[in-house]
JSON list of C-alpha atoms and ligand atoms in Angstrom, two decimals:
[
{"chain": "A", "resi": 1, "resn": "MET", "atom": "CA", "xyz": [0.06, 0.26, 0.10]},
{"chain": "A", "resi": 2, "resn": "ASN", "atom": "CA", "xyz": [1.05, 3.00, -0.59]},
{"chain": "A", "resi": 3, "resn": "ILE", "atom": "CA", "xyz": [0.76, 5.83, 1.88]},
{"chain": "A", "resi": 4, "resn": "LYS", "atom": "CA", "xyz": [0.14, 9.45, 0.41]},
{"chain": "A", "resi": 5, "resn": "ASP", "atom": "CA", "xyz": [1.35, 11.96, 3.14]},
{"chain": "A", "resi": 6, "resn": "THR", "atom": "CA", "xyz": [-0.02, 15.29, 1.09]},
{"chain": "A", "resi": 7, "resn": "GLN", "atom": "CA", "xyz": [0.32, 17.64, 3.87]},
{"chain": "A", "resi": 8, "resn": "GLY", "atom": "CA", "xyz": [4.01, 16.77, 3.34]},
{"chain": "A", "resi": 9, "resn": "ILE", "atom": "CA", "xyz": [6.16, 15.93, 6.84]},
{"chain": "A", "resi": 10, "resn": "GLY", "atom": "CA", "xyz": [9.69, 17.94, 7.11]},
{"chain": "A", "resi": 11, "resn": "MET", "atom": "CA", "xyz": [12.88, 16.21, 8.12]},
{"chain": "A", "resi": 12, "resn": "THR", "atom": "CA", "xyz": [12.22, 16.58, 11.39]},
{"chain": "A", "resi": 13, "resn": "SER", "atom": "CA", "xyz": [9.36, 15.31, 11.86]},
{"chain": "A", "resi": 14, "resn": "MET", "atom": "CA", "xyz": [10.53, 12.15, 9.84]},
{"chain": "A", "resi": 15, "resn": "ARG", "atom": "CA", "xyz": [13.35, 12.69, 12.57]},
{"chain": "A", "resi": 16, "resn": "THR", "atom": "CA", "xyz": [10.46, 12.53, 15.52]},
{"chain": "A", "resi": 17, "resn": "ARG", "atom": "CA", "xyz": [8.64, 9.64, 14.06]},
{"chain": "A", "resi": 18, "resn": "GLU", "atom": "CA", "xyz": [11.93, 7.04, 13.84]},
{"chain": "A", "resi": 19, "resn": "ARG", "atom": "CA", "xyz": [12.57, 7.72, 17.26]},
{"chain": "A", "resi": 20, "resn": "MET", "atom": "CA", "xyz": [9.41, 6.98, 17.87]},
{"chain": "A", "resi": 21, "resn": "ILE", "atom": "CA", "xyz": [10.46, 3.28, 16.51]},
{"chain": "A", "resi": 22, "resn": "GLY", "atom": "CA", "xyz": [13.13, 2.80, 18.55]},
{"chain": "A", "resi": 23, "resn": "ARG", "atom": "CA", "xyz": [11.31, 3.71, 21.64]},
{"chain": "A", "resi": 24, "resn": "LEU", "atom": "CA", "xyz": [8.72, 1.05, 19.89]},
{"chain": "A", "resi": 25, "resn": "ILE", "atom": "CA", "xyz": [11.97, -1.30, 19.92]},
{"chain": "A", "resi": 26, "resn": "GLU", "atom": "CA", "xyz": [13.60, -0.68, 22.64]},
{"chain": "A", "resi": 27, "resn": "GLN", "atom": "CA", "xyz": [10.03, -1.21, 24.33]},
{"chain": "A", "resi": 28, "resn": "GLY", "atom": "CA", "xyz": [9.93, -4.80, 23.09]},
{"chain": "A", "resi": 29, "resn": "ILE", "atom": "CA", "xyz": [8.00, -4.34, 19.88]},
{"chain": "A", "resi": 30, "resn": "SER", "atom": "CA", "xyz": [9.66, -6.28, 17.45]},
{"chain": "A", "resi": 31, "resn": "ASN", "atom": "CA", "xyz": [7.22, -7.60, 14.48]},
{"chain": "A", "resi": 32, "resn": "GLN", "atom": "CA", "xyz": [9.04, -5.95, 11.76]},
{"chain": "A", "resi": 33, "resn": "GLN", "atom": "CA", "xyz": [5.95, -5.71, 9.47]},
{"chain": "A", "resi": 34, "resn": "VAL", "atom": "CA", "xyz": [4.23, -4.13, 12.96]},
{"chain": "A", "resi": 35, "resn": "LEU", "atom": "CA", "xyz": [6.77, -1.45, 12.79]},
{"chain": "A", "resi": 36, "resn": "THR", "atom": "CA", "xyz": [6.77, -0.77, 9.48]},
{"chain": "A", "resi": 37, "resn": "ALA", "atom": "CA", "xyz": [2.83, 0.01, 9.13]},
{"chain": "A", "resi": 38, "resn": "ILE", "atom": "CA", "xyz": [3.53, 2.33, 12.05]},
{"chain": "A", "resi": 39, "resn": "ARG", "atom": "CA", "xyz": [6.58, 4.08, 10.43]},
{"chain": "A", "resi": 40, "resn": "ASN", "atom": "CA", "xyz": [4.19, 4.65, 7.57]},
{"chain": "A", "resi": 41, "resn": "VAL", "atom": "CA", "xyz": [1.43, 6.82, 9.21]},
{"chain": "A", "resi": 42, "resn": "PRO", "atom": "CA", "xyz": [1.87, 10.06, 10.06]},
{"chain": "A", "resi": 43, "resn": "ARG", "atom": "CA", "xyz": [1.04, 10.62, 13.61]},
{"chain": "A", "resi": 44, "resn": "HIS", "atom": "CA", "xyz": [0.79, 14.11, 13.74]},
{"chain": "A", "resi": 45, "resn": "LEU", "atom": "CA", "xyz": [-2.26, 14.25, 10.94]},
{"chain": "A", "resi": 46, "resn": "PHE", "atom": "CA", "xyz": [-4.59, 12.52, 13.09]},
{"chain": "A", "resi": 47, "resn": "MET", "atom": "CA", "xyz": [-3.92, 15.23, 15.77]},
{"chain": "A", "resi": 48, "resn": "GLU", "atom": "CA", "xyz": [-6.30, 18.28, 16.38]},
{"chain": "A", "resi": 49, "resn": "ASP", "atom": "CA", "xyz": [-4.76, 21.84, 15.79]},
{"chain": "A", "resi": 50, "resn": "GLY", "atom": "CA", "xyz": [-1.98, 22.08, 18.60]},
{"chain": "A", "resi": 51, "resn": "PHE", "atom": "CA", "xyz": [-1.61, 19.26, 19.28]},
{"chain": "A", "resi": 52, "resn": "ALA", "atom": "CA", "xyz": [0.25, 18.04, 16.32]},
{"chain": "A", "resi": 53, "resn": "HIS", "atom": "CA", "xyz": [3.89, 18.42, 17.53]},
{"chain": "A", "resi": 54, "resn": "ARG", "atom": "CA", "xyz": [3.98, 16.12, 20.50]},
{"chain": "A", "resi": 55, "resn": "ALA", "atom": "CA", "xyz": [1.97, 13.31, 18.11]},
{"chain": "A", "resi": 56, "resn": "TYR", "atom": "CA", "xyz": [5.23, 10.72, 18.16]},
{"chain": "A", "resi": 57, "resn": "GLU", "atom": "CA", "xyz": [5.19, 11.84, 22.46]},
{"chain": "A", "resi": 58, "resn": "ASP", "atom": "CA", "xyz": [4.62, 8.43, 24.22]},
{"chain": "A", "resi": 59, "resn": "ASN", "atom": "CA", "xyz": [1.51, 9.52, 25.21]},
{"chain": "A", "resi": 60, "resn": "SER", "atom": "CA", "xyz": [-2.39, 9.32, 24.90]},
{"chain": "A", "resi": 61, "resn": "ILE", "atom": "CA", "xyz": [-3.76, 12.85, 23.28]},
{"chain": "A", "resi": 62, "resn": "HIS", "atom": "CA", "xyz": [-7.29, 13.98, 22.90]},
{"chain": "A", "resi": 63, "resn": "ILE", "atom": "CA", "xyz": [-9.28, 14.56, 19.92]},
{"chain": "A", "resi": 64, "resn": "GLY", "atom": "CA", "xyz": [-11.91, 16.13, 20.90]},
{"chain": "A", "resi": 65, "resn": "HIS", "atom": "CA", "xyz": [-15.39, 14.87, 21.73]},
{"chain": "A", "resi": 66, "resn": "GLY", "atom": "CA", "xyz": [-13.90, 13.64, 25.23]},
{"chain": "A", "resi": 67, "resn": "GLN", "atom": "CA", "xyz": [-12.23, 10.87, 23.67]},
{"chain": "A", "resi": 68, "resn": "THR", "atom": "CA", "xyz": [-8.19, 10.07, 23.21]},
{"chain": "A", "resi": 69, "resn": "ILE", "atom": "CA", "xyz": [-6.26, 8.78, 20.58]},
{"chain": "A", "resi": 70, "resn": "SER", "atom": "CA", "xyz": [-3.40, 5.96, 22.28]},
{"chain": "A", "resi": 71, "resn": "GLN", "atom": "CA", "xyz": [-0.31, 6.12, 22.97]},
{"chain": "A", "resi": 72, "resn": "PRO", "atom": "CA", "xyz": [1.86, 4.42, 20.40]},
{"chain": "A", "resi": 73, "resn": "TYR", "atom": "CA", "xyz": [3.19, 2.07, 22.34]},
{"chain": "A", "resi": 74, "resn": "ILE", "atom": "CA", "xyz": [-0.28, 0.57, 23.02]},
{"chain": "A", "resi": 75, "resn": "VAL", "atom": "CA", "xyz": [-1.57, 1.14, 19.47]},
{"chain": "A", "resi": 76, "resn": "ALA", "atom": "CA", "xyz": [2.18, -1.03, 18.88]},
{"chain": "A", "resi": 77, "resn": "LYS", "atom": "CA", "xyz": [1.30, -3.47, 21.14]},
{"chain": "A", "resi": 78, "resn": "MET", "atom": "CA", "xyz": [-2.49, -4.92, 20.30]},
{"chain": "A", "resi": 79, "resn": "THR", "atom": "CA", "xyz": [-1.33, -4.80, 16.71]},
{"chain": "A", "resi": 80, "resn": "GLU", "atom": "CA", "xyz": [1.40, -7.12, 17.48]},
{"chain": "A", "resi": 81, "resn": "LEU", "atom": "CA", "xyz": [-0.86, -8.96, 19.26]},
{"chain": "A", "resi": 82, "resn": "LEU", "atom": "CA", "xyz": [-3.58, -9.29, 16.65]},
{"chain": "A", "resi": 83, "resn": "VAL", "atom": "CA", "xyz": [-1.45, -9.94, 14.03]},
{"chain": "A", "resi": 84, "resn": "ASP", "atom": "CA", "xyz": [0.75, -12.84, 15.25]},
{"chain": "A", "resi": 85, "resn": "GLN", "atom": "CA", "xyz": [2.34, -13.82, 12.76]},
{"chain": "A", "resi": 86, "resn": "ARG", "atom": "CA", "xyz": [-1.06, -15.07, 10.44]},
{"chain": "A", "resi": 87, "resn": "HIS", "atom": "CA", "xyz": [-2.51, -13.73, 7.53]},
{"chain": "A", "resi": 88, "resn": "LEU", "atom": "CA", "xyz": [-5.77, -11.93, 8.45]},
{"chain": "A", "resi": 89, "resn": "GLY", "atom": "CA", "xyz": [-8.59, -11.71, 6.23]},
{"chain": "A", "resi": 90, "resn": "ASN", "atom": "CA", "xyz": [-11.49, -9.51, 7.31]},
{"chain": "A", "resi": 91, "resn": "VAL", "atom": "CA", "xyz": [-10.87, -7.69, 10.66]},
{"chain": "A", "resi": 92, "resn": "LEU", "atom": "CA", "xyz": [-13.35, -5.47, 12.85]},
{"chain": "A", "resi": 93, "resn": "GLU", "atom": "CA", "xyz": [-12.09, -2.48, 14.91]},
{"chain": "A", "resi": 94, "resn": "ILE", "atom": "CA", "xyz": [-14.77, -0.99, 17.20]},
{"chain": "A", "resi": 95, "resn": "GLY", "atom": "CA", "xyz": [-14.00, 2.83, 17.83]},
{"chain": "A", "resi": 96, "resn": "THR", "atom": "CA", "xyz": [-12.61, 4.34, 14.97]},
{"chain": "A", "resi": 97, "resn": "GLY", "atom": "CA", "xyz": [-11.84, 7.24, 17.28]},
{"chain": "A", "resi": 98, "resn": "CYS", "atom": "CA", "xyz": [-8.84, 9.75, 15.08]},
{"chain": "A", "resi": 99, "resn": "GLY", "atom": "CA", "xyz": [-8.16, 6.11, 13.29]},
{"chain": "A", "resi": 100, "resn": "TYR", "atom": "CA", "xyz": [-5.03, 6.24, 13.63]},
{"chain": "A", "resi": 101, "resn": "GLN", "atom": "CA", "xyz": [-5.39, 2.55, 14.62]},
{"chain": "A", "resi": 102, "resn": "THR", "atom": "CA", "xyz": [-7.23, 1.79, 12.04]},
{"chain": "A", "resi": 103, "resn": "ALA", "atom": "CA", "xyz": [-4.40, 3.04, 9.59]},
{"chain": "A", "resi": 104, "resn": "VAL", "atom": "CA", "xyz": [-1.96, 1.13, 10.84]},
{"chain": "A", "resi": 105, "resn": "LEU", "atom": "CA", "xyz": [-4.25, -2.42, 10.79]},
{"chain": "A", "resi": 106, "resn": "ALA", "atom": "CA", "xyz": [-5.54, -1.72, 7.49]},
{"chain": "A", "resi": 107, "resn": "GLN", "atom": "CA", "xyz": [-1.62, -2.31, 6.08]},
{"chain": "A", "resi": 108, "resn": "LEU", "atom": "CA", "xyz": [-1.51, -5.56, 7.96]},
{"chain": "A", "resi": 109, "resn": "VAL", "atom": "CA", "xyz": [-4.87, -7.63, 6.74]},
{"chain": "A", "resi": 110, "resn": "ASP", "atom": "CA", "xyz": [-7.58, -7.97, 3.93]},
{"chain": "A", "resi": 111, "resn": "ASN", "atom": "CA", "xyz": [-10.11, -5.50, 5.12]},
{"chain": "A", "resi": 112, "resn": "VAL", "atom": "CA", "xyz": [-10.96, -3.14, 8.02]},
{"chain": "A", "resi": 113, "resn": "PHE", "atom": "CA", "xyz": [-14.34, -2.82, 9.04]},
{"chain": "A", "resi": 114, "resn": "THR", "atom": "CA", "xyz": [-14.72, 0.03, 11.28]},
{"chain": "A", "resi": 115, "resn": "VAL", "atom": "CA", "xyz": [-17.57, 1.09, 13.78]},
{"chain": "A", "resi": 116, "resn": "GLU", "atom": "CA", "xyz": [-17.59, 4.55, 15.97]},
{"chain": "A", "resi": 117, "resn": "ARG", "atom": "CA", "xyz": [-20.47, 6.22, 17.57]},
{"chain": "A", "resi": 118, "resn": "ILE", "atom": "CA", "xyz": [-19.51, 9.82, 17.75]},
{"chain": "A", "resi": 119, "resn": "ARG", "atom": "CA", "xyz": [-20.66, 10.63, 14.27]},
{"chain": "A", "resi": 120, "resn": "PRO", "atom": "CA", "xyz": [-18.05, 13.92, 13.70]},
{"chain": "A", "resi": 121, "resn": "LEU", "atom": "CA", "xyz": [-14.87, 11.58, 14.63]},
{"chain": "A", "resi": 122, "resn": "GLN", "atom": "CA", "xyz": [-16.30, 9.67, 11.98]},
{"chain": "A", "resi": 123, "resn": "LYS", "atom": "CA", "xyz": [-16.03, 11.22, 9.31]},
{"chain": "A", "resi": 124, "resn": "LYS", "atom": "CA", "xyz": [-12.68, 13.47, 9.76]},
{"chain": "A", "resi": 125, "resn": "ALA", "atom": "CA", "xyz": [-11.12, 10.17, 9.97]},
{"chain": "A", "resi": 126, "resn": "LYS", "atom": "CA", "xyz": [-12.93, 8.57, 7.12]},
{"chain": "A", "resi": 127, "resn": "ASP", "atom": "CA", "xyz": [-11.81, 11.76, 4.92]},
{"chain": "A", "resi": 128, "resn": "LEU", "atom": "CA", "xyz": [-8.30, 11.75, 6.50]},
{"chain": "A", "resi": 129, "resn": "LEU", "atom": "CA", "xyz": [-7.65, 7.89, 5.71]},
{"chain": "A", "resi": 130, "resn": "TRP", "atom": "CA", "xyz": [-8.93, 8.68, 2.24]},
{"chain": "A", "resi": 131, "resn": "GLY", "atom": "CA", "xyz": [-7.30, 11.46, 1.70]},
{"chain": "A", "resi": 132, "resn": "LEU", "atom": "CA", "xyz": [-4.01, 8.96, 2.91]},
{"chain": "A", "resi": 133, "resn": "ASN", "atom": "CA", "xyz": [-5.03, 6.91, -0.33]},
{"chain": "A", "resi": 134, "resn": "ILE", "atom": "CA", "xyz": [-6.20, 3.67, 1.95]},
{"chain": "A", "resi": 135, "resn": "ARG", "atom": "CA", "xyz": [-9.03, 2.11, 0.67]},
{"chain": "A", "resi": 136, "resn": "ASN", "atom": "CA", "xyz": [-9.60, -0.92, 2.00]},
{"chain": "A", "resi": 137, "resn": "ILE", "atom": "CA", "xyz": [-11.56, 0.63, 4.41]},
{"chain": "A", "resi": 138, "resn": "SER", "atom": "CA", "xyz": [-15.15, 0.11, 5.42]},
{"chain": "A", "resi": 139, "resn": "TYR", "atom": "CA", "xyz": [-16.68, 2.62, 8.03]},
{"chain": "A", "resi": 140, "resn": "LEU", "atom": "CA", "xyz": [-20.42, 2.18, 10.08]},
{"chain": "A", "resi": 141, "resn": "HIS", "atom": "CA", "xyz": [-21.98, 4.69, 12.51]},
{"chain": "A", "resi": 142, "resn": "SER", "atom": "CA", "xyz": [-23.74, 2.54, 14.95]},
{"chain": "A", "resi": 143, "resn": "ASP", "atom": "CA", "xyz": [-23.03, 1.17, 19.06]},
{"chain": "A", "resi": 144, "resn": "GLY", "atom": "CA", "xyz": [-20.07, -0.98, 18.33]},
{"chain": "A", "resi": 145, "resn": "GLY", "atom": "CA", "xyz": [-21.97, -3.21, 21.10]},
{"chain": "A", "resi": 146, "resn": "TRP", "atom": "CA", "xyz": [-24.17, -4.57, 17.82]},
{"chain": "A", "resi": 147, "resn": "GLY", "atom": "CA", "xyz": [-20.77, -5.75, 15.95]},
{"chain": "A", "resi": 148, "resn": "TRP", "atom": "CA", "xyz": [-21.58, -5.32, 12.28]},
{"chain": "A", "resi": 149, "resn": "GLU", "atom": "CA", "xyz": [-23.61, -8.44, 11.41]},
{"chain": "A", "resi": 150, "resn": "GLU", "atom": "CA", "xyz": [-23.46, -8.72, 7.54]},
{"chain": "A", "resi": 151, "resn": "LYS", "atom": "CA", "xyz": [-19.86, -8.64, 7.61]},
{"chain": "A", "resi": 152, "resn": "ALA", "atom": "CA", "xyz": [-19.30, -11.46, 9.75]},
{"chain": "A", "resi": 153, "resn": "PRO", "atom": "CA", "xyz": [-18.10, -14.04, 10.80]},
{"chain": "A", "resi": 154, "resn": "PHE", "atom": "CA", "xyz": [-14.47, -11.90, 11.77]},
{"chain": "A", "resi": 155, "resn": "ASP", "atom": "CA", "xyz": [-10.88, -13.05, 11.37]},
{"chain": "A", "resi": 156, "resn": "ALA", "atom": "CA", "xyz": [-10.62, -10.88, 14.64]},
{"chain": "A", "resi": 157, "resn": "ILE", "atom": "CA", "xyz": [-12.11, -7.88, 16.81]},
{"chain": "A", "resi": 158, "resn": "LEU", "atom": "CA", "xyz": [-10.18, -4.96, 18.27]},
{"chain": "A", "resi": 159, "resn": "VAL", "atom": "CA", "xyz": [-12.09, -3.08, 20.18]},
{"chain": "A", "resi": 160, "resn": "THR", "atom": "CA", "xyz": [-10.47, -0.01, 21.69]},
{"chain": "A", "resi": 161, "resn": "ALA", "atom": "CA", "xyz": [-12.96, 1.30, 24.24]},
{"chain": "A", "resi": 162, "resn": "ALA", "atom": "CA", "xyz": [-13.75, -0.47, 27.71]},
{"chain": "A", "resi": 163, "resn": "PRO", "atom": "CA", "xyz": [-16.67, -2.24, 27.99]},
{"chain": "A", "resi": 164, "resn": "PRO", "atom": "CA", "xyz": [-18.23, -3.93, 31.92]},
{"chain": "A", "resi": 165, "resn": "GLU", "atom": "CA", "xyz": [-17.53, -6.92, 29.84]},
{"chain": "A", "resi": 166, "resn": "ILE", "atom": "CA", "xyz": [-17.44, -8.76, 26.92]},
{"chain": "A", "resi": 167, "resn": "PRO", "atom": "CA", "xyz": [-20.24, -7.82, 24.53]},
{"chain": "A", "resi": 168, "resn": "LYS", "atom": "CA", "xyz": [-22.34, -11.21, 23.12]},
{"chain": "A", "resi": 169, "resn": "LYS", "atom": "CA", "xyz": [-22.88, -9.33, 19.61]},
{"chain": "A", "resi": 170, "resn": "LEU", "atom": "CA", "xyz": [-18.86, -9.82, 19.10]},
{"chain": "A", "resi": 171, "resn": "LEU", "atom": "CA", "xyz": [-17.99, -13.03, 20.88]},
{"chain": "A", "resi": 172, "resn": "GLU", "atom": "CA", "xyz": [-20.37, -14.29, 18.17]},
{"chain": "A", "resi": 173, "resn": "GLN", "atom": "CA", "xyz": [-19.06, -12.61, 15.06]},
{"chain": "A", "resi": 174, "resn": "LEU", "atom": "CA", "xyz": [-15.78, -13.65, 16.03]},
{"chain": "A", "resi": 175, "resn": "ALA", "atom": "CA", "xyz": [-14.70, -16.92, 13.21]},
{"chain": "A", "resi": 176, "resn": "VAL", "atom": "CA", "xyz": [-13.33, -19.71, 15.08]},
{"chain": "A", "resi": 177, "resn": "GLY", "atom": "CA", "xyz": [-10.07, -19.58, 15.40]},
{"chain": "A", "resi": 178, "resn": "GLY", "atom": "CA", "xyz": [-10.65, -16.22, 15.39]},
{"chain": "A", "resi": 179, "resn": "ILE", "atom": "CA", "xyz": [-8.85, -13.53, 17.52]},
{"chain": "A", "resi": 180, "resn": "MET", "atom": "CA", "xyz": [-10.49, -10.87, 19.61]},
{"chain": "A", "resi": 181, "resn": "LEU", "atom": "CA", "xyz": [-8.28, -7.89, 21.52]},
{"chain": "A", "resi": 182, "resn": "ILE", "atom": "CA", "xyz": [-10.55, -5.96, 24.19]},
{"chain": "A", "resi": 183, "resn": "PRO", "atom": "CA", "xyz": [-10.06, -4.08, 27.74]},
{"chain": "A", "resi": 184, "resn": "ILE", "atom": "CA", "xyz": [-12.85, -5.11, 30.32]},
{"chain": "A", "resi": 185, "resn": "GLY", "atom": "CA", "xyz": [-13.46, -2.92, 33.27]},
{"chain": "A", "resi": 186, "resn": "ARG", "atom": "CA", "xyz": [-15.51, 0.27, 33.65]},
{"chain": "A", "resi": 187, "resn": "ASP", "atom": "CA", "xyz": [-12.60, 2.29, 35.70]},
{"chain": "A", "resi": 188, "resn": "PRO", "atom": "CA", "xyz": [-9.78, 3.67, 33.56]},
{"chain": "A", "resi": 189, "resn": "ARG", "atom": "CA", "xyz": [-7.16, 2.83, 36.55]},
{"chain": "A", "resi": 190, "resn": "ASP", "atom": "CA", "xyz": [-8.83, -0.55, 36.69]},
{"chain": "A", "resi": 191, "resn": "GLN", "atom": "CA", "xyz": [-9.57, -2.23, 33.42]},
{"chain": "A", "resi": 192, "resn": "VAL", "atom": "CA", "xyz": [-7.64, -5.84, 31.76]},
{"chain": "A", "resi": 193, "resn": "LEU", "atom": "CA", "xyz": [-6.79, -6.62, 28.54]},
{"chain": "A", "resi": 194, "resn": "GLN", "atom": "CA", "xyz": [-8.34, -9.67, 27.71]},
{"chain": "A", "resi": 195, "resn": "ARG", "atom": "CA", "xyz": [-7.14, -12.03, 24.37]},
{"chain": "A", "resi": 196, "resn": "VAL", "atom": "CA", "xyz": [-10.74, -14.45, 23.33]},
{"chain": "A", "resi": 197, "resn": "ILE", "atom": "CA", "xyz": [-10.04, -17.42, 20.28]},
{"chain": "A", "resi": 198, "resn": "ARG", "atom": "CA", "xyz": [-12.88, -18.71, 19.35]},
{"chain": "A", "resi": 199, "resn": "THR", "atom": "CA", "xyz": [-12.24, -22.65, 19.79]},
{"chain": "A", "resi": 200, "resn": "LYS", "atom": "CA", "xyz": [-14.37, -25.32, 17.65]},
{"chain": "A", "resi": 201, "resn": "SER", "atom": "CA", "xyz": [-16.73, -25.83, 21.05]},
{"chain": "A", "resi": 202, "resn": "GLY", "atom": "CA", "xyz": [-16.73, -22.07, 22.70]},
{"chain": "A", "resi": 203, "resn": "TYR", "atom": "CA", "xyz": [-14.00, -19.87, 23.81]},
{"chain": "A", "resi": 204, "resn": "ASP", "atom": "CA", "xyz": [-10.73, -19.21, 25.38]},
{"chain": "A", "resi": 205, "resn": "ILE", "atom": "CA", "xyz": [-10.15, -15.98, 27.36]},
{"chain": "A", "resi": 206, "resn": "GLU", "atom": "CA", "xyz": [-6.48, -15.04, 28.91]},
{"chain": "A", "resi": 207, "resn": "SER", "atom": "CA", "xyz": [-6.18, -11.56, 30.79]},
{"chain": "A", "resi": 208, "resn": "LEU", "atom": "CA", "xyz": [-2.96, -10.06, 28.99]},
{"chain": "A", "resi": 209, "resn": "ALA", "atom": "CA", "xyz": [-2.46, -6.61, 30.80]},
{"chain": "A", "resi": 210, "resn": "THR", "atom": "CA", "xyz": [-3.74, -3.57, 32.46]},
{"chain": "A", "resi": 211, "resn": "VAL", "atom": "CA", "xyz": [-4.46, -0.94, 30.57]},
{"chain": "A", "resi": 212, "resn": "SER", "atom": "CA", "xyz": [-6.59, 2.41, 30.61]},
{"chain": "A", "resi": 213, "resn": "PHE", "atom": "CA", "xyz": [-9.07, 3.23, 27.59]},
{"chain": "A", "resi": 214, "resn": "VAL", "atom": "CA", "xyz": [-11.89, 5.90, 27.53]},
{"chain": "A", "resi": 215, "resn": "PRO", "atom": "CA", "xyz": [-15.24, 3.69, 28.23]},
{"chain": "A", "resi": 216, "resn": "PHE", "atom": "CA", "xyz": [-17.06, 2.16, 25.74]},
{"chain": "A", "resi": 217, "resn": "LEU", "atom": "CA", "xyz": [-20.62, 3.69, 25.78]},
{"chain": "A", "resi": 218, "resn": "SER", "atom": "CA", "xyz": [-23.96, 2.65, 24.44]},
{"chain": "A", "resi": 219, "resn": "GLY", "atom": "CA", "xyz": [-25.74, 3.74, 21.67]},
{"chain": "A", "resi": 220, "resn": "LYS", "atom": "CA", "xyz": [-24.69, 6.22, 19.48]},
{"chain": "A", "resi": 221, "resn": "GLY", "atom": "CA", "xyz": [-23.02, 9.64, 20.16]},
{"chain": "B", "resi": 1, "resn": "SAH", "atom": "N1", "xyz": [-8.54, 3.58, 18.20]},
{"chain": "B", "resi": 1, "resn": "SAH", "atom": "C1", "xyz": [-8.77, 4.85, 18.42]},
{"chain": "B", "resi": 1, "resn": "SAH", "atom": "C2", "xyz": [-8.89, 5.16, 19.46]},
{"chain": "B", "resi": 1, "resn": "SAH", "atom": "C3", "xyz": [-10.51, 6.01, 20.26]},
{"chain": "B", "resi": 1, "resn": "SAH", "atom": "S1", "xyz": [-10.67, 6.27, 21.71]},
{"chain": "B", "resi": 1, "resn": "SAH", "atom": "C4", "xyz": [-7.71, 6.12, 17.79]},
{"chain": "B", "resi": 1, "resn": "SAH", "atom": "O1", "xyz": [-6.72, 5.42, 17.50]},
{"chain": "B", "resi": 1, "resn": "SAH", "atom": "O2", "xyz": [-7.59, 7.46, 17.87]},
{"chain": "B", "resi": 1, "resn": "SAH", "atom": "C5", "xyz": [-12.17, 5.33, 22.04]},
{"chain": "B", "resi": 1, "resn": "SAH", "atom": "C6", "xyz": [-12.97, 5.50, 20.79]},
{"chain": "B", "resi": 1, "resn": "SAH", "atom": "O3", "xyz": [-14.29, 4.03, 20.57]},
{"chain": "B", "resi": 1, "resn": "SAH", "atom": "C7", "xyz": [-13.67, 6.63, 20.50]},
{"chain": "B", "resi": 1, "resn": "SAH", "atom": "O4", "xyz": [-14.05, 7.41, 19.60]},
{"chain": "B", "resi": 1, "resn": "SAH", "atom": "C8", "xyz": [-15.53, 6.53, 21.52]},
{"chain": "B", "resi": 1, "resn": "SAH", "atom": "O5", "xyz": [-16.34, 7.42, 20.63]},
{"chain": "B", "resi": 1, "resn": "SAH", "atom": "C9", "xyz": [-15.06, 5.35, 20.78]},
{"chain": "B", "resi": 1, "resn": "SAH", "atom": "N2", "xyz": [-16.54, 4.48, 21.67]},
{"chain": "B", "resi": 1, "resn": "SAH", "atom": "C10", "xyz": [-16.53, 4.37, 22.45]},
{"chain": "B", "resi": 1, "resn": "SAH", "atom": "N3", "xyz": [-17.87, 3.47, 22.69]},
{"chain": "B", "resi": 1, "resn": "SAH", "atom": "C11", "xyz": [-18.28, 2.96, 21.88]},
{"chain": "B", "resi": 1, "resn": "SAH", "atom": "C12", "xyz": [-19.25, 1.96, 21.39]},
{"chain": "B", "resi": 1, "resn": "SAH", "atom": "N4", "xyz": [-19.89, 1.66, 21.70]},
{"chain": "B", "resi": 1, "resn": "SAH", "atom": "N5", "xyz": [-19.53, 2.07, 19.76]},
{"chain": "B", "resi": 1, "resn": "SAH", "atom": "C13", "xyz": [-18.52, 2.44, 19.27]},
{"chain": "B", "resi": 1, "resn": "SAH", "atom": "N6", "xyz": [-17.78, 3.76, 19.17]},
{"chain": "B", "resi": 1, "resn": "SAH", "atom": "C14", "xyz": [-17.01, 3.45, 20.72]}
]
């Protein structure tokens, strides 16, 4: 995929992006395809005005409407865990937000189906990703708790907002052999990233790490 960096990127920004990659490697990210995908995405374009200069810091940053873009390490780690050396066809993402994670994922899988409940965020992400020439993404304005029935089953599901428990519809829409990563827990100081693998007879669920995501809210925003 050839990402079109329409607004251009100065050498300073290229260097800070390279530094971010170096930090991710130090933090233990080792999948070369994931690192390349991250290197390709101009993260500063996903920031709100005034925040672009902080784009390559290892922090979560506000993207408006009370939401945040995840810190680079979390995006990298979630992507690495999801891809895990396997080929993924159709992937469902819940919580498009500014579309940064979507852009990274879209380079590594066949198709991304992404759901966002806040319309203006969805529109902004869609315009930006289209402008970057990333075309293997479909968008839905909906409550992600319903998943995306017509496009199911999915080889992988990535959820970037935390519900109190795993939505039943998402479990149903996971293909046998498929993987879901989902943060669980209402309190942002007390959430656990869970990995769900669907087997022929049920689901294997494992807690991987403590994390901090915005809450998963029901209904359209
Ligand atoms: N992956 C995003 C992270 C955004 S924060 C990024 O890279 O920017 C989480 C997002 O999930 C927010 O945009 C929020 O509006 C959205 N969200 C929360 N609950 C949701 C729900 N029930 N359905 C769909 N999106 C939801």
